[in-house]
Coordinates of C-alpha atoms (C1' of nucleotides) in Angstrom, one line a residue:
Chain A
M1 CA 20.6 -72.1 19.1
K2 CA 18.0 -72.8 16.1
I3 CA 16.4 -70.3 14.5
S4 CA 14.0 -70.6 11.6
D5 CA 15.6 -70.3 7.9
T6 CA 12.8 -68.8 5.3
L7 CA 15.2 -70.3 2.5
T8 CA 15.0 -74.1 3.8
N9 CA 11.9 -73.2 5.5
Q10 CA 12.6 -75.0 8.9
K11 CA 14.0 -74.5 12.1
K12 CA 18.3 -74.3 11.5
E13 CA 20.9 -74.6 14.2
L14 CA 22.6 -71.7 14.4
E15 CA 26.2 -72.9 13.6
F16 CA 29.5 -70.5 13.9
S17 CA 32.9 -71.3 14.3
D18 CA 34.2 -67.8 16.6
K19 CA 31.3 -65.3 16.4
V20 CA 27.8 -65.1 15.1
R21 CA 28.1 -62.5 12.0
I22 CA 24.3 -61.0 11.3
Y23 CA 23.6 -58.3 8.4
L24 CA 20.1 -56.9 9.3
C25 CA 18.6 -54.2 6.3
G26 CA 18.5 -51.1 7.3
V27 CA 16.1 -47.8 6.1
T28 CA 16.3 -46.1 3.6
V29 CA 16.5 -42.6 5.2
Y30 CA 14.1 -39.9 4.0
D31 CA 11.5 -39.9 7.0
Q32 CA 11.4 -40.4 10.6
S33 CA 11.5 -44.5 11.3
H34 CA 8.3 -45.7 12.1
I35 CA 7.3 -48.8 15.2
G36 CA 7.6 -51.1 12.1
H37 CA 11.6 -50.5 12.0
A38 CA 11.4 -50.2 15.6
R39 CA 9.9 -53.5 16.0
T40 CA 12.7 -55.4 13.2
I41 CA 15.4 -53.4 15.2
I42 CA 14.0 -54.9 18.5
V43 CA 13.6 -58.2 17.5
F44 CA 17.4 -58.1 16.6
D45 CA 19.0 -55.9 19.1
T46 CA 17.2 -58.5 21.4
L47 CA 18.9 -61.5 19.5
R48 CA 22.1 -60.3 19.4
R49 CA 21.3 -59.3 23.2
F50 CA 20.8 -62.7 23.8
L51 CA 23.9 -63.9 22.2
E52 CA 26.5 -61.9 23.8
A53 CA 24.9 -62.2 27.5
N54 CA 25.7 -65.9 26.6
D55 CA 29.4 -64.8 25.9
I56 CA 28.7 -65.2 22.2
P57 CA 30.4 -62.4 19.9
V58 CA 28.5 -60.9 17.3
E59 CA 28.7 -58.8 14.5
L60 CA 26.5 -56.9 13.8
I61 CA 26.0 -54.8 10.3
Q62 CA 23.3 -52.6 9.7
N63 CA 23.0 -50.5 6.7
F64 CA 21.9 -47.2 5.7
T65 CA 20.5 -46.6 2.2
D66 CA 20.8 -42.9 1.6
V67 CA 20.9 -43.1 -1.8
D68 CA 17.5 -43.6 -3.8
D69 CA 14.8 -42.1 -5.7
K70 CA 12.3 -41.3 -2.7
I71 CA 15.3 -39.5 -1.2
I72 CA 16.0 -37.3 -4.2
N73 CA 12.6 -36.9 -4.7
R74 CA 11.9 -36.1 -0.7
A75 CA 14.8 -33.5 -0.7
K76 CA 13.7 -31.6 -3.8
E77 CA 10.4 -31.1 -2.5
Q78 CA 11.8 -29.9 0.8
G79 CA 14.5 -27.9 -1.2
E80 CA 17.2 -29.7 0.4
S81 CA 19.8 -31.4 -0.8
A82 CA 19.4 -35.3 -1.0
S83 CA 22.6 -35.7 1.6
G84 CA 21.3 -32.9 3.6
L85 CA 17.6 -35.2 4.3
S86 CA 19.3 -38.3 4.6
T87 CA 21.6 -37.2 7.3
K88 CA 19.0 -35.7 9.4
Y89 CA 17.2 -38.9 9.2
I90 CA 20.0 -41.0 10.0
Q91 CA 21.0 -38.7 13.3
T92 CA 16.7 -38.9 14.4
Y93 CA 17.1 -42.7 13.8
F94 CA 20.1 -43.0 16.3
E95 CA 18.0 -40.4 18.5
D96 CA 15.1 -43.3 18.0
S97 CA 17.4 -45.8 18.5
D98 CA 19.3 -44.9 21.8
R99 CA 15.7 -44.0 23.5
L100 CA 15.2 -47.8 22.4
N101 CA 18.3 -48.7 24.1
I102 CA 19.2 -50.0 20.9
K103 CA 22.7 -51.7 21.7
R104 CA 24.9 -49.6 18.2
A105 CA 25.9 -51.9 15.4
T106 CA 29.9 -53.3 14.7
N107 CA 28.4 -50.4 12.1
Y108 CA 26.4 -48.7 10.1
P109 CA 27.8 -48.6 6.6
K110 CA 26.2 -46.1 3.7
A111 CA 25.4 -47.1 0.9
T112 CA 27.1 -43.8 -0.9
E113 CA 30.2 -44.4 1.5
H114 CA 30.4 -48.2 -0.8
I115 CA 30.0 -47.5 -4.4
K116 CA 33.3 -48.2 -4.9
D117 CA 32.6 -51.8 -3.9
M118 CA 29.1 -52.1 -5.5
I119 CA 30.8 -51.1 -9.1
N120 CA 33.6 -53.5 -8.9
L121 CA 31.0 -56.4 -7.9
I122 CA 29.2 -55.2 -11.1
E123 CA 32.2 -55.3 -13.0
E124 CA 33.2 -58.8 -12.2
L125 CA 28.3 -60.2 -12.6
V126 CA 28.9 -58.4 -16.1
T127 CA 32.5 -60.4 -16.4
K128 CA 31.2 -63.3 -15.6
E129 CA 28.0 -62.3 -17.9
S130 CA 25.3 -62.5 -14.7
A131 CA 24.5 -58.7 -15.6
Y132 CA 24.4 -56.9 -19.2
V133 CA 24.7 -53.1 -19.7
S134 CA 21.6 -51.5 -21.7
K135 CA 20.4 -48.1 -22.9
N136 CA 19.3 -47.4 -19.1
G137 CA 21.3 -48.8 -16.8
V138 CA 23.4 -52.0 -15.9
Y139 CA 21.2 -55.4 -15.5
F140 CA 21.1 -58.0 -13.8
R141 CA 20.0 -61.2 -15.9
V142 CA 17.3 -63.4 -14.0
S143 CA 17.9 -66.0 -16.6
K144 CA 21.9 -66.7 -15.8
F145 CA 20.9 -67.0 -12.0
S146 CA 19.0 -70.7 -12.6
E147 CA 18.2 -70.8 -8.5
Y148 CA 16.4 -67.3 -8.9
G149 CA 13.0 -67.3 -6.5
K150 CA 14.4 -69.9 -3.8
L151 CA 14.2 -67.4 -1.1
S152 CA 11.0 -66.4 -2.4
K153 CA 9.7 -70.1 -3.6
K154 CA 8.7 -68.2 -6.5
K155 CA 8.5 -69.3 -10.1
T156 CA 10.0 -67.1 -12.6
E157 CA 7.5 -68.0 -15.1
D158 CA 4.8 -67.1 -13.0
L159 CA 6.4 -63.9 -11.7
E160 CA 6.6 -63.0 -15.5
S161 CA 3.2 -63.4 -16.5
G162 CA 2.3 -61.7 -13.3
S163 CA 4.4 -58.5 -13.3
R164 CA 3.2 -55.6 -12.8
V165 CA 6.2 -54.2 -13.5
E166 CA 6.5 -51.8 -16.5
I167 CA 7.9 -53.4 -19.2
D168 CA 10.7 -51.7 -20.3
E169 CA 11.7 -53.0 -23.4
S170 CA 15.3 -52.0 -23.0
K171 CA 16.0 -54.8 -20.1
E172 CA 15.9 -58.7 -22.1
S173 CA 13.5 -60.0 -19.5
P174 CA 10.9 -57.8 -17.2
L175 CA 12.1 -59.7 -14.2
D176 CA 16.1 -58.1 -14.9
F177 CA 16.9 -55.5 -11.9
A178 CA 19.1 -52.6 -12.3
L179 CA 22.2 -52.9 -10.7
W180 CA 23.5 -49.6 -11.6
K181 CA 21.0 -47.0 -13.3
F182 CA 22.1 -44.2 -16.2
S183 CA 21.7 -40.5 -14.5
D184 CA 23.0 -37.3 -15.7
T185 CA 21.9 -35.9 -12.6
Q186 CA 23.3 -35.1 -8.8
P187 CA 23.4 -37.3 -6.8
N188 CA 25.6 -39.6 -9.1
W189 CA 28.9 -41.0 -9.6
E190 CA 30.8 -42.0 -12.4
S191 CA 31.0 -45.7 -13.4
P192 CA 32.6 -48.0 -16.2
W193 CA 29.4 -48.1 -17.8
G194 CA 28.4 -44.0 -17.2
N195 CA 27.3 -41.4 -14.4
G196 CA 24.7 -43.1 -12.9
R197 CA 23.4 -44.5 -9.5
P198 CA 23.4 -48.1 -7.9
G199 CA 20.3 -50.0 -7.6
W200 CA 19.2 -51.0 -4.3
H201 CA 19.8 -54.5 -4.1
I202 CA 23.4 -54.0 -5.2
E203 CA 24.3 -52.5 -1.8
C204 CA 23.4 -54.6 0.7
S205 CA 25.2 -57.5 -1.6
A206 CA 28.2 -55.7 -1.5
M207 CA 28.3 -54.1 2.1
S208 CA 27.3 -57.5 3.2
I209 CA 30.4 -59.1 1.5
K210 CA 32.9 -56.2 2.4
Y211 CA 31.4 -56.6 6.4
L212 CA 30.8 -60.3 7.0
G213 CA 32.2 -62.2 3.7
K214 CA 31.0 -64.5 1.4
N215 CA 29.2 -66.3 3.8
F216 CA 27.6 -65.0 7.4
E217 CA 25.4 -66.9 10.2
I218 CA 22.9 -64.4 9.7
H219 CA 20.9 -62.5 7.2
G220 CA 17.8 -60.7 8.8
G221 CA 14.9 -57.7 7.8
G222 CA 11.2 -57.8 7.9
R223 CA 9.4 -59.6 6.1
D224 CA 8.4 -57.7 3.3
L225 CA 12.4 -57.4 2.2
I226 CA 11.7 -61.2 0.9
F227 CA 10.6 -60.4 -2.8
P228 CA 12.7 -58.5 -4.5
H229 CA 15.2 -57.6 -2.1
H230 CA 16.5 -60.5 -0.4
E231 CA 15.7 -62.9 -3.9
N232 CA 17.7 -60.8 -5.4
E233 CA 20.6 -60.1 -3.1
I234 CA 21.2 -63.8 -3.3
A235 CA 21.5 -63.7 -7.2
Q236 CA 23.7 -61.3 -6.9
S237 CA 25.9 -62.3 -4.2
E238 CA 25.9 -66.1 -5.4
S239 CA 26.2 -65.2 -8.8
F240 CA 29.3 -62.9 -7.4
T241 CA 31.1 -65.9 -4.8
S242 CA 29.6 -68.6 -6.5
E243 CA 29.1 -70.0 -2.6
Q244 CA 25.9 -70.0 -0.6
F245 CA 25.5 -66.8 0.6
A246 CA 24.2 -66.3 4.1
K247 CA 23.7 -69.0 6.2
I248 CA 20.3 -68.5 7.7
W249 CA 17.3 -66.2 6.4
M250 CA 15.7 -64.6 9.7
H251 CA 12.9 -62.2 9.0
A252 CA 10.7 -60.6 11.1
G253 CA 7.2 -60.1 11.1
M254 CA 5.3 -56.7 10.4
I255 CA 3.5 -54.4 12.7
T256 CA -0.2 -54.1 11.6
I257 CA -3.0 -51.1 12.2
N258 CA -6.3 -52.4 13.1
G259 CA -5.0 -55.3 11.1
E260 CA -3.5 -53.7 7.8
K261 CA 0.3 -52.6 7.0
M262 CA 1.3 -49.3 8.0
S263 CA 1.4 -47.3 5.0
K264 CA 1.8 -43.8 4.0
S265 CA -0.9 -44.0 1.7
I266 CA -3.8 -44.9 4.0
G267 CA -2.0 -42.4 6.8
N268 CA -1.8 -45.3 9.6
V269 CA 2.3 -44.7 10.2
K270 CA 2.8 -44.3 13.5
S271 CA 6.9 -42.8 14.2
I272 CA 8.7 -44.6 17.1
N273 CA 9.4 -41.1 17.9
H274 CA 5.5 -40.5 18.5
V275 CA 5.0 -44.0 20.0
L276 CA 7.8 -43.2 22.7
E277 CA 6.5 -40.2 23.8
S278 CA 3.4 -41.5 25.1
W279 CA 4.7 -45.0 25.9
G280 CA 8.5 -45.2 26.8
P281 CA 11.7 -47.3 25.5
N282 CA 10.5 -50.2 27.9
V283 CA 6.5 -50.4 27.0
V284 CA 7.4 -50.6 23.3
R285 CA 10.5 -53.2 23.6
L286 CA 8.0 -55.3 25.8
F287 CA 5.2 -54.9 23.2
C288 CA 7.5 -55.6 20.4
I289 CA 8.7 -58.6 21.7
S290 CA 5.6 -60.4 23.1
G291 CA 4.8 -62.6 20.3
H292 CA 6.4 -64.1 18.1
Y293 CA 9.3 -62.5 15.9
S294 CA 8.0 -64.2 12.8
K295 CA 4.4 -63.5 13.2
P296 CA 2.6 -60.2 12.9
I297 CA 1.4 -57.9 15.7
D298 CA -1.5 -56.0 15.9
Y299 CA -0.9 -52.0 17.3
T300 CA -3.5 -51.1 19.1
E301 CA -3.6 -48.8 22.6
D302 CA -5.5 -52.1 24.9
L303 CA -1.9 -54.6 24.2
L304 CA 0.7 -51.3 25.0
K305 CA -1.6 -50.7 28.0
E306 CA -1.1 -54.2 29.3
N307 CA 2.7 -53.8 28.8
L308 CA 2.8 -51.0 30.7
I309 CA 1.1 -52.9 33.7
R310 CA 3.7 -55.7 33.4
L311 CA 6.4 -53.4 33.2
R312 CA 5.1 -51.9 36.7
Q313 CA 5.3 -55.7 38.0
I314 CA 9.2 -55.8 37.0
E315 CA 9.7 -52.7 38.5
T316 CA 7.9 -53.5 42.1
C317 CA 10.0 -56.7 41.1
Y318 CA 13.4 -55.0 40.8
Y319 CA 13.0 -52.7 43.7
E320 CA 11.8 -55.4 46.2
L321 CA 15.0 -57.1 45.4
R322 CA 17.1 -54.5 45.2
L323 CA 15.8 -52.8 49.1
A324 CA 15.7 -55.9 50.5
D325 CA 17.4 -55.5 53.9
K326 CA 15.8 -58.2 55.9
T327 CA 18.7 -61.3 57.6
E328 CA 15.4 -63.3 59.0
E329 CA 15.8 -66.8 56.9
S330 CA 12.8 -67.3 54.8
D331 CA 11.4 -69.3 51.9
D332 CA 14.2 -71.0 49.2
I333 CA 13.7 -69.8 46.0
S334 CA 17.4 -70.8 44.1
S335 CA 15.6 -73.9 42.4
L336 CA 12.6 -71.6 41.0
L337 CA 15.6 -68.5 39.7
K338 CA 17.9 -71.8 38.2
E339 CA 14.8 -73.4 36.6
S340 CA 13.5 -69.8 35.2
R341 CA 16.7 -68.9 33.6
E342 CA 16.8 -72.8 32.4
K343 CA 13.5 -72.6 31.1
F344 CA 14.3 -68.6 29.4
D345 CA 17.3 -69.6 28.0
A346 CA 15.5 -72.4 26.0
A347 CA 12.7 -70.8 25.0
L348 CA 15.1 -68.3 23.3
N349 CA 17.0 -71.1 21.8
D350 CA 14.2 -72.7 19.8
D351 CA 13.8 -70.2 17.3
F352 CA 14.2 -67.4 19.4
N353 CA 10.3 -67.5 21.2
T354 CA 10.6 -64.2 23.1
S355 CA 6.6 -64.4 23.6
L356 CA 7.6 -68.3 25.5
G357 CA 10.6 -66.3 27.2
L358 CA 8.8 -63.3 28.9
S359 CA 6.1 -66.2 30.1
V360 CA 8.5 -67.8 32.1
F361 CA 9.9 -64.2 32.9
F362 CA 6.6 -62.8 34.2
N363 CA 6.0 -66.1 36.2
M364 CA 9.3 -65.5 38.1
V365 CA 8.3 -61.8 38.4
K366 CA 5.2 -62.7 40.1
T367 CA 6.3 -65.6 42.2
I368 CA 9.0 -62.7 43.7
N369 CA 6.1 -60.1 44.2
S370 CA 3.9 -62.5 45.5
L371 CA 7.4 -63.1 48.5
A372 CA 7.2 -59.4 48.9
S373 CA 3.8 -58.8 49.2
D374 CA 3.9 -61.4 52.6
E375 CA 7.1 -59.4 53.2
K376 CA 9.1 -62.2 52.4
I377 CA 12.2 -61.2 50.5
N378 CA 15.4 -61.3 52.2
K379 CA 19.2 -60.6 51.8
T380 CA 19.3 -63.7 50.8
I381 CA 16.5 -64.3 47.9
S382 CA 17.5 -60.8 47.0
E383 CA 21.4 -61.5 46.2
Q384 CA 20.0 -64.8 44.4
A385 CA 17.2 -63.1 42.5
L386 CA 19.0 -60.2 41.4
P387 CA 21.6 -61.2 38.6
V388 CA 18.9 -64.0 37.4
L389 CA 16.2 -60.6 36.9
E390 CA 19.2 -58.6 35.8
Y391 CA 20.5 -60.8 33.1
M392 CA 16.8 -61.1 31.8
L393 CA 16.5 -57.5 31.7
E394 CA 19.4 -57.0 30.0
V395 CA 19.0 -59.6 27.8
L396 CA 15.3 -58.1 26.9
G397 CA 16.9 -55.0 26.8
L398 CA 15.1 -53.3 29.8
K399 CA 16.3 -51.2 31.6
V400 CA 14.0 -50.0 35.0
Q401 CA 14.8 -46.9 36.7
T402 CA 17.6 -47.1 39.3
V403 CA 18.5 -45.4 42.1
S404 CA 22.0 -44.9 44.3
D405 CA 22.8 -45.6 47.2
D406 CA 22.5 -41.9 48.6
E407 CA 19.4 -41.3 47.1
I408 CA 18.3 -44.5 48.3
K409 CA 19.7 -43.1 51.8
S410 CA 18.0 -39.6 51.7
I411 CA 14.5 -41.6 50.4
F412 CA 14.3 -43.6 53.5
E413 CA 14.6 -40.2 56.0
L414 CA 11.8 -39.3 54.2
I415 CA 9.9 -42.2 54.4
N416 CA 10.8 -42.4 58.0
K417 CA 9.8 -38.8 58.6
R418 CA 6.3 -39.5 56.8
E419 CA 5.5 -43.2 59.0
K420 CA 6.0 -41.0 62.2
L421 CA 3.8 -38.3 60.8
R422 CA 1.5 -41.2 60.0
D423 CA 1.5 -42.8 63.0
E424 CA 0.4 -39.6 65.0
K425 CA -2.5 -39.4 62.1
K426 CA -1.2 -36.0 60.8
F427 CA -2.4 -37.2 57.9
E428 CA -2.2 -33.9 55.8
E429 CA 1.4 -33.4 56.5
A430 CA 2.5 -37.0 55.7
D431 CA 0.6 -36.5 52.3
K432 CA 2.6 -33.5 51.5
I433 CA 5.6 -35.5 51.8
R434 CA 4.8 -38.3 50.1
D435 CA 4.1 -35.7 47.6
Q436 CA 7.6 -34.4 47.9
I437 CA 8.3 -38.3 47.0
A438 CA 6.4 -38.2 44.2
S439 CA 8.1 -35.2 43.1
L440 CA 11.3 -37.2 42.9
G441 CA 9.7 -39.7 40.5
I442 CA 9.5 -42.5 43.5
S443 CA 6.2 -44.0 44.5
L444 CA 5.3 -46.0 47.6
I445 CA 4.0 -49.2 48.0
D446 CA 2.7 -49.7 51.8
H447 CA 3.0 -53.2 52.9
K448 CA 1.9 -53.7 56.3
N449 CA 4.8 -53.0 58.2
K450 CA 6.8 -51.0 55.9
T451 CA 6.7 -48.9 53.6
L452 CA 8.7 -50.0 50.3
W453 CA 9.3 -47.6 47.3
M454 CA 10.2 -47.9 44.0
K455 CA 11.5 -45.6 41.2
K456 CA 8.9 -45.3 37.9
E457 CA 9.9 -44.6 34.8
A458 CA 7.2 -41.7 34.2
I459 CA 4.7 -42.4 31.3
K460 CA 2.6 -40.0 29.1
A461 CA -0.1 -42.5 28.1
E462 CA -0.9 -43.7 31.7
K463 CA -2.3 -40.6 32.9
Q464 CA -5.1 -40.6 30.1
Chain B
rG1 C1' -4.3 -65.2 -10.6
rG2 C1' 0.4 -66.6 -8.4
rU3 C1' 3.1 -67.1 -4.2
rG4 C1' 4.0 -67.8 1.5
rA5 C1' 1.8 -67.6 6.0
rU6 C1' -2.1 -67.9 9.1
rG7 C1' -7.2 -69.2 11.9
rU8 C1' -6.5 -71.1 19.8
rG9 C1' -11.2 -68.6 25.4
rG10 C1' -13.8 -61.5 26.3
rC11 C1' -8.6 -59.3 24.2
rA12 C1' -3.4 -60.4 23.4
rG13 C1' -0.3 -65.1 22.7
rA14 C1' 2.9 -70.3 23.3
rG15 C1' 3.8 -74.8 23.5
rC16 C1' 2.1 -80.0 23.3
rG17 C1' -1.1 -86.2 20.1
rG18 C1' -3.4 -87.9 26.6
rU19 C1' -1.0 -83.4 32.6
rU20 C1' -3.7 -75.1 34.6
rA21 C1' 0.3 -72.1 29.6
rU22 C1' 1.6 -67.3 30.8
rG23 C1' -0.9 -62.2 30.7
rC24 C1' -4.6 -58.9 30.3
rG25 C1' -9.3 -57.8 31.7
rU26 C1' -13.9 -58.8 34.6
rG27 C1' -16.0 -60.8 40.1
rA28 C1' -14.4 -61.2 45.0
rG29 C1' -11.1 -60.7 48.8
rC30 C1' -6.1 -58.6 51.4
rC31 C1' -3.4 -54.3 52.5
rU32 C1' -4.7 -49.0 53.6
rG33 C1' -6.3 -42.9 57.3
rC34 C1' -7.0 -42.4 51.8
rA35 C1' -4.7 -43.2 47.5
rA36 C1' -1.4 -46.0 44.3
rA37 C1' 1.3 -50.5 44.0
rG38 C1' 1.2 -55.0 44.7
rC39 C1' -0.7 -59.3 46.1
rU40 C1' -4.7 -63.7 47.0
rU41 C1' -8.5 -65.9 45.1
rA42 C1' -12.1 -67.6 41.3
rU43 C1' -14.0 -66.8 36.8
rC44 C1' -14.4 -67.6 31.2
rU45 C1' -17.3 -75.9 29.8
rA46 C1' -10.8 -72.3 24.0
rA47 C1' -9.8 -74.6 19.7
rA48 C1' -13.1 -71.9 11.5
rG49 C1' -15.9 -75.5 9.7
rG50 C1' -16.7 -81.3 7.7
rG51 C1' -14.3 -85.5 7.4
rG52 C1' -10.5 -89.2 8.7
rU53 C1' -5.9 -91.2 11.0
rU54 C1' -5.6 -93.0 16.8
rC55 C1' -7.2 -96.3 22.9
rG56 C1' -6.9 -91.2 22.5
rA57 C1' -6.4 -84.5 18.5
rC58 C1' -6.1 -78.0 19.8
rU59 C1' -1.7 -80.8 18.6
rC60 C1' -0.8 -85.4 12.5
rC61 C1' -3.5 -85.9 7.6
rC62 C1' -7.5 -84.8 3.5
rC63 C1' -11.6 -80.9 1.9
rU64 C1' -14.0 -76.1 2.7
rC65 C1' -14.6 -71.3 4.3
rG66 C1' -11.6 -66.4 5.9
rU67 C1' -7.9 -63.5 7.1
rC68 C1' -3.2 -61.5 5.9
rA69 C1' 1.2 -61.1 3.5
rC70 C1' 4.2 -60.7 -1.4
rC71 C1' 3.7 -60.9 -6.2
rU72 C1' 6.0 -52.6 -7.8
rC73 C1' 9.3 -48.4 -3.2
rC74 C1' 8.4 -51.0 1.9
rA75 C1' 11.0 -53.5 8.1

RNA sequence: GGUGAUGUGGCAGAGCGGUUAUGCGUGAGCCUGCAAAGCUUAUCUAAAGGGGUUCGACUCCCCUCGUCACCUCCA
């Protein structure tokens, strides 16, 4: 598999020995997560699913930043403790994540639980003179790391002249960033240099090295983290280990609203919860992987609607296959299935091109639906196609509503009853049964000679 | 100002130096007691603009213009 690496700016073969280790920068838990967070998480969840579905073990670590000025300030505003606030939003994070059908990461380390690891790392950096103690804290000495700027392609001279940061006289250079900030107020921790809190960047260095080692396969996050966060992580980690840090830097594009990035100040933030409420997990997932992961996606109702329609086609396809009972001879689609699977995998293997993968997927779905419309789905086709469809659904993290064999039986009984009434032209009574079936979440699909049905995901936005 | 991206049909969005991307939308039709869903078919003479390279460029090179992101916290 090849993945575009931000550092070298080219597609790089994903090489690994026993497993693929991925570190994904998580969220700062001071508020609900939004659709932009969801996109990044979905991209990496889908990547992980793809690798695992192809028997490649994955270790995925995603952190929570649970100590930060934003959290402290927000907690103060709400008259709550910082830890209380972050605990609350970690919980809502998991609720969102579960509803989005995100597989749980291997581990979700929290910054506050790794203070010791950070201090050790900082100590080593101080020893190596890559860091120094000043009046306000411990700072990373950027001048000591000659490759600074290699990820974001920035030159230190440019950064210095274009710097908008307030000049802190206690720093040797305006580019130096905090590893440890002195503070006497809670939450704070003891350190060899004085009480305080860790800087943001150091936590990811400490936790990624702790859980994944000095050089792991993929480091991921949103594009907006390239500078300064990931740039600083590289500086810290490589100064510490004297080795190359992550092998591939993979960055997900932003979600925009009307072409603009979401931000609190513009007030255009869409929470995951809010979007899920209207559109449900499958549409959101389809939406988030509809374009190449590295490019931005503009959030519009039209795009979500389009993906809802596509979801309906998937549901139809699944049920046509699931409920197939014909035994007569029909078309042979085994080569189509084989080709679809191959092209699907090839698309994802080439820089995780989900957009192209989806087009292959929908090609297959449409072909099956078209056969179904002609009532040509037999048991052979069903047995061949279902595993391929289910494989793709698993990779894409899509979950169609399923039914048990018992449910199938009772639904068919109702349908037969309705058919009989329809034959007798007792349409009112037939429609009553249709309503009854609908109340079970089942929609009927009338073909020429038989009535098929499916359990559709209820989607609020559809009704408007 | 610096850096990095990007500019494809009504919309979304891929690939590719010469072959229909795909999907949505729209029109017509099939099915139907009605409905919904689904399906069929058609449709839009797509490549920001200007130069090159080439037998041939949407695809490679150069210039111009536009858009976005980052340069402060940000997924």
